Amino acid sequence: VGLSPGDAELRPSQEPAAAEDAAFISIQAFPALLDLPQELEVTQVSCGSRHTAVVTRGGELYTWGWGKYGQLGHGDNASSDQPRRVQYLVAEGLRAEEVVCGPWTTYVSVLE
């Protein structure tokens, strides 16, 4: 995915740039192809105001976008332009069934 001059940084305009929030996340006003492993079958997608999450047929959860409030579920506040698997669910033996993204939150329904 390339960046174009129209891409913008995902941070509210009233918020000053901070060193830990220096990651550049592109905003694209058009559909973009994602590089997920070919064997994954996405069964559900949800979009927040600045992040996206998908659930796969195998119960995996992948998230990407702006992560300032920890809404990506990776145990940090890092942002990412690339889908990353949420390892917490794997470590706890949980299977994602459904995901709903809010403005700065992500809700996941899981099975043990």
XYZ file of N, CA and C in Angstrom:
336
model
N 0.860 -1.170 0.000
C 0.000 0.000 0.000
C 0.900 1.224 0.000
N 0.761 2.066 -0.981
C 1.571 3.276 -1.070
C 0.877 4.448 -0.424
N 1.637 5.443 -0.103
C 1.095 6.657 0.477
C 1.009 7.715 -0.602
N -0.039 8.476 -0.558
C -0.188 9.555 -1.526
C -0.188 10.887 -0.794
N -0.009 11.995 -1.498
C 0.016 13.292 -0.842
C -1.250 13.602 -0.062
N -2.366 12.977 -0.377
C -3.623 13.234 0.326
C -3.770 12.451 1.612
N -2.837 11.545 1.907
C -2.930 10.764 3.136
C -2.704 11.670 4.335
N -3.341 11.329 5.446
C -3.222 12.157 6.650
C -2.828 11.303 7.839
N -2.287 11.944 8.822
C -1.909 11.269 10.052
C -3.145 11.101 10.911
N -3.271 9.956 11.586
C -4.435 9.692 12.412
C -4.209 10.211 13.815
N -4.567 11.420 14.058
C -4.469 12.003 15.383
C -5.394 13.204 15.383
N -6.168 13.373 16.461
C -7.047 14.538 16.503
C -6.233 15.815 16.340
N -6.787 16.782 15.640
C -6.041 18.001 15.327
C -5.657 18.794 16.572
N -6.411 18.669 17.665
C -6.071 19.428 18.860
C -4.975 18.754 19.688
N -4.595 17.546 19.330
C -3.600 16.805 20.094
C -2.203 17.032 19.551
N -1.247 17.425 20.399
C 0.119 17.595 19.907
C 0.755 16.239 19.608
N 1.668 16.221 18.666
C 2.376 14.986 18.332
C 3.287 14.613 19.486
N 3.244 13.365 19.891
C 4.099 12.872 20.966
C 5.051 11.832 20.388
N 6.190 11.654 21.013
C 7.196 10.718 20.504
C 6.626 9.310 20.386
N 5.829 8.859 21.385
C 5.295 7.505 21.333
C 4.167 7.369 20.323
N 3.664 8.482 19.799
C 2.565 8.463 18.847
C 3.047 8.899 17.461
N 4.335 8.725 17.206
C 4.939 9.242 15.984
C 4.669 8.367 14.758
N 4.069 7.181 14.941
C 3.807 6.305 13.799
C 2.851 6.979 12.830
N 3.133 6.866 11.565
C 2.282 7.436 10.523
C 1.323 6.359 10.056
N 0.037 6.612 10.149
C -0.975 5.680 9.688
C -1.738 6.370 8.576
N -1.795 5.745 7.418
C -2.448 6.396 6.283
C -3.961 6.246 6.370
N -4.653 7.262 5.921
C -6.101 7.218 5.787
C -6.378 7.210 4.294
N -7.128 6.226 3.860
C -7.437 6.137 2.446
C -8.949 6.175 2.277
N -9.418 7.019 1.417
C -10.855 7.166 1.191
C -11.360 6.211 0.116
N -10.616 5.156 -0.154
C -11.006 4.182 -1.164
C -10.607 2.794 -0.676
N -11.262 1.740 -1.179
C -10.904 0.381 -0.754
C -9.448 0.067 -1.077
N -8.820 -0.716 -0.221
C -7.435 -1.124 -0.432
C -7.312 -2.623 -0.158
N -6.518 -3.308 -0.959
C -6.267 -4.732 -0.743
C -5.374 -4.916 0.471
N -5.617 -5.988 1.225
C -4.804 -6.312 2.388
C -4.002 -7.566 2.122
N -2.830 -7.636 2.715
C -1.994 -8.829 2.617
C -2.189 -9.683 3.860
N -3.216 -10.521 3.856
C -3.394 -11.518 4.905
C -2.929 -12.846 4.331
N -2.439 -13.748 5.172
C -2.039 -15.060 4.639
C -3.188 -15.684 3.843
N -2.851 -16.309 2.737
C -3.848 -16.811 1.796
C -4.808 -17.825 2.427
N -4.332 -18.600 3.394
C -5.179 -19.641 3.978
C -6.239 -19.094 4.934
N -6.148 -17.819 5.309
C -7.133 -17.229 6.210
C -8.409 -16.879 5.458
N -9.538 -17.245 6.042
C -10.834 -16.868 5.477
C -11.478 -15.894 6.442
N -11.630 -14.654 6.018
C -12.234 -13.637 6.867
C -13.742 -13.833 6.873
N -14.321 -13.908 8.076
C -15.761 -14.100 8.206
C -16.467 -12.833 8.666
N -15.723 -11.901 9.263
C -16.349 -10.677 9.742
C -15.345 -9.538 9.753
N -15.828 -8.339 9.457
C -15.011 -7.132 9.475
C -15.774 -6.070 10.247
N -15.049 -5.272 11.048
C -15.663 -4.133 11.710
C -14.675 -2.976 11.679
N -15.203 -1.774 11.484
C -14.356 -0.586 11.417
C -14.738 0.398 12.517
N -13.725 0.883 13.222
C -13.916 1.971 14.162
C -13.652 3.271 13.424
N -13.490 4.351 14.171
C -13.237 5.613 13.480
C -11.840 5.659 12.886
N -10.897 4.919 13.477
C -9.516 4.960 13.005
C -8.827 3.607 13.045
N -9.575 2.531 13.201
C -8.986 1.195 13.213
C -9.974 0.187 12.641
N -9.436 -0.990 12.279
C -10.235 -2.047 11.670
C -9.872 -3.366 12.327
N -10.850 -4.271 12.408
C -10.621 -5.606 12.962
C -11.330 -6.627 12.088
N -10.721 -7.809 11.959
C -11.358 -8.914 11.237
C -11.268 -10.175 12.081
N -12.282 -11.025 11.927
C -12.300 -12.348 12.540
C -12.203 -13.349 11.398
N -11.384 -14.379 11.587
C -11.236 -15.415 10.567
C -12.094 -16.627 10.913
N -12.293 -17.480 9.925
C -13.062 -18.703 10.146
C -12.440 -19.547 11.264
N -11.139 -19.468 11.420
C -10.452 -20.217 12.471
C -10.502 -19.554 13.843
N -11.205 -18.432 13.977
C -11.348 -17.786 15.278
C -10.211 -16.862 15.647
N -9.413 -16.466 14.668
C -8.327 -15.526 14.937
C -8.833 -14.098 14.777
N -8.240 -13.180 15.531
C -8.589 -11.768 15.436
C -7.365 -11.000 14.963
N -7.533 -10.226 13.899
C -6.482 -9.359 13.374
C -6.975 -7.919 13.464
N -6.075 -7.015 13.880
C -6.438 -5.600 13.978
C -5.334 -4.744 13.384
N -5.710 -3.515 12.966
C -4.729 -2.553 12.472
C -5.353 -1.172 12.475
N -4.510 -0.166 12.358
C -4.950 1.226 12.352
C -4.326 1.993 13.499
N -5.072 2.963 14.012
C -4.604 3.831 15.096
C -4.801 3.108 16.417
N -3.770 3.009 17.240
C -3.857 2.230 18.468
C -3.623 2.997 19.750
N -3.744 4.312 19.725
C -3.385 5.142 20.872
C -4.043 4.716 22.178
N -5.261 4.221 22.148
C -5.970 3.849 23.369
C -5.942 2.348 23.630
N -5.063 1.616 22.951
C -4.954 0.175 23.150
C -6.047 -0.618 22.453
N -6.827 0.040 21.595
C -7.967 -0.603 20.957
C -7.590 -1.706 19.971
N -6.311 -1.826 19.628
C -5.905 -2.897 18.719
C -5.704 -4.218 19.457
N -5.577 -4.163 20.790
C -5.490 -5.381 21.582
C -4.139 -6.060 21.594
N -3.072 -5.314 21.294
C -1.735 -5.912 21.252
C -0.924 -5.636 22.510
N -1.560 -5.119 23.546
C -0.866 -4.878 24.806
C -0.037 -3.617 24.817
N -0.220 -2.762 23.819
C 0.509 -1.489 23.765
C -0.378 -0.450 23.095
N 0.145 0.722 22.882
C -0.604 1.786 22.219
C -0.050 2.086 20.827
N 0.634 1.100 20.256
C 1.243 1.279 18.937
C 0.178 1.246 17.846
N 0.422 1.991 16.783
C -0.425 1.987 15.604
C 0.241 1.122 14.538
N -0.549 0.614 13.607
C 0.007 -0.256 12.573
C -0.812 -0.154 11.289
N -0.145 -0.021 10.161
C -0.816 -0.053 8.863
C -1.041 -1.492 8.399
N -0.395 -2.452 9.049
C -0.494 -3.854 8.650
C -1.326 -4.638 9.660
N -2.186 -5.549 9.192
C -2.955 -6.392 10.106
C -2.016 -7.212 10.989
N -2.311 -7.245 12.290
C -1.533 -8.037 13.248
C -2.494 -8.932 14.028
N -2.121 -10.185 14.210
C -2.937 -11.124 14.970
C -2.874 -10.754 16.449
N -4.030 -10.779 17.120
C -4.084 -10.483 18.549
C -3.658 -11.745 19.296
N -2.446 -11.714 19.829
C -1.848 -12.890 20.468
C -2.465 -13.228 21.823
N -3.064 -12.256 22.490
C -3.681 -12.515 23.796
C -4.713 -13.633 23.693
N -5.530 -13.615 22.653
C -6.557 -14.645 22.503
C -5.929 -16.021 22.316
N -4.849 -16.080 21.572
C -4.136 -17.342 21.353
C -3.587 -17.856 22.680
N -2.920 -16.977 23.441
C -2.305 -17.352 24.717
C -3.339 -17.849 25.727
N -4.546 -17.305 25.671
C -5.605 -17.684 26.615
C -6.486 -18.815 26.096
N -6.194 -19.317 24.897
C -6.988 -20.402 24.320
C -8.400 -19.978 23.948
N -8.554 -18.725 23.535
C -9.867 -18.186 23.187
C -10.024 -18.081 21.677
N -11.242 -18.322 21.216
C -11.563 -18.251 19.787
C -12.502 -17.061 19.562
N -12.086 -16.118 18.733
C -12.925 -14.960 18.420
C -14.112 -15.420 17.570
N -15.299 -14.978 17.949
C -16.512 -15.309 17.203
C -17.079 -14.090 16.502
N -16.985 -12.938 17.172
C -17.572 -11.720 16.637
C -16.770 -10.528 17.137
N -16.674 -9.474 16.318
C -15.958 -8.268 16.720
C -16.779 -7.046 16.310
N -16.786 -6.046 17.192
C -17.453 -4.781 16.914
C -16.505 -3.676 17.347
N -16.146 -2.808 16.416
C -15.269 -1.683 16.726
C -16.111 -0.453 17.023
N -15.761 0.233 18.107
C -16.360 1.527 18.419
C -15.384 2.599 17.991
N -15.647 3.855 18.346
C -14.745 4.936 17.934
C -13.294 4.699 18.381
N -13.092 4.344 19.652
C -11.737 4.111 20.168
C -11.689 2.832 20.984
N -12.557 1.874 20.659
C -12.646 0.624 21.402
C -12.852 -0.534 20.435
N -12.612 -1.744 20.934
C -12.898 -2.956 20.169
C -13.509 -3.965 21.129
N -14.667 -4.500 20.786
C -15.359 -5.496 21.586
C -15.295 -6.815 20.848
N -14.918 -7.883 21.570
C -14.779 -9.191 20.948
C -15.570 -10.218 21.738
N -16.393 -10.980 21.041
C -17.098 -12.102 21.640
C -16.251 -13.338 21.376
N -15.935 -14.105 22.439
C -15.037 -15.248 22.290
C -15.657 -16.522 22.848
N -15.122 -17.645 22.408
C -15.453 -18.965 22.950
C -14.184 -19.558 23.531
N -14.328 -20.300 24.627
C -13.156 -20.962 25.214
C -12.883 -22.255 24.489
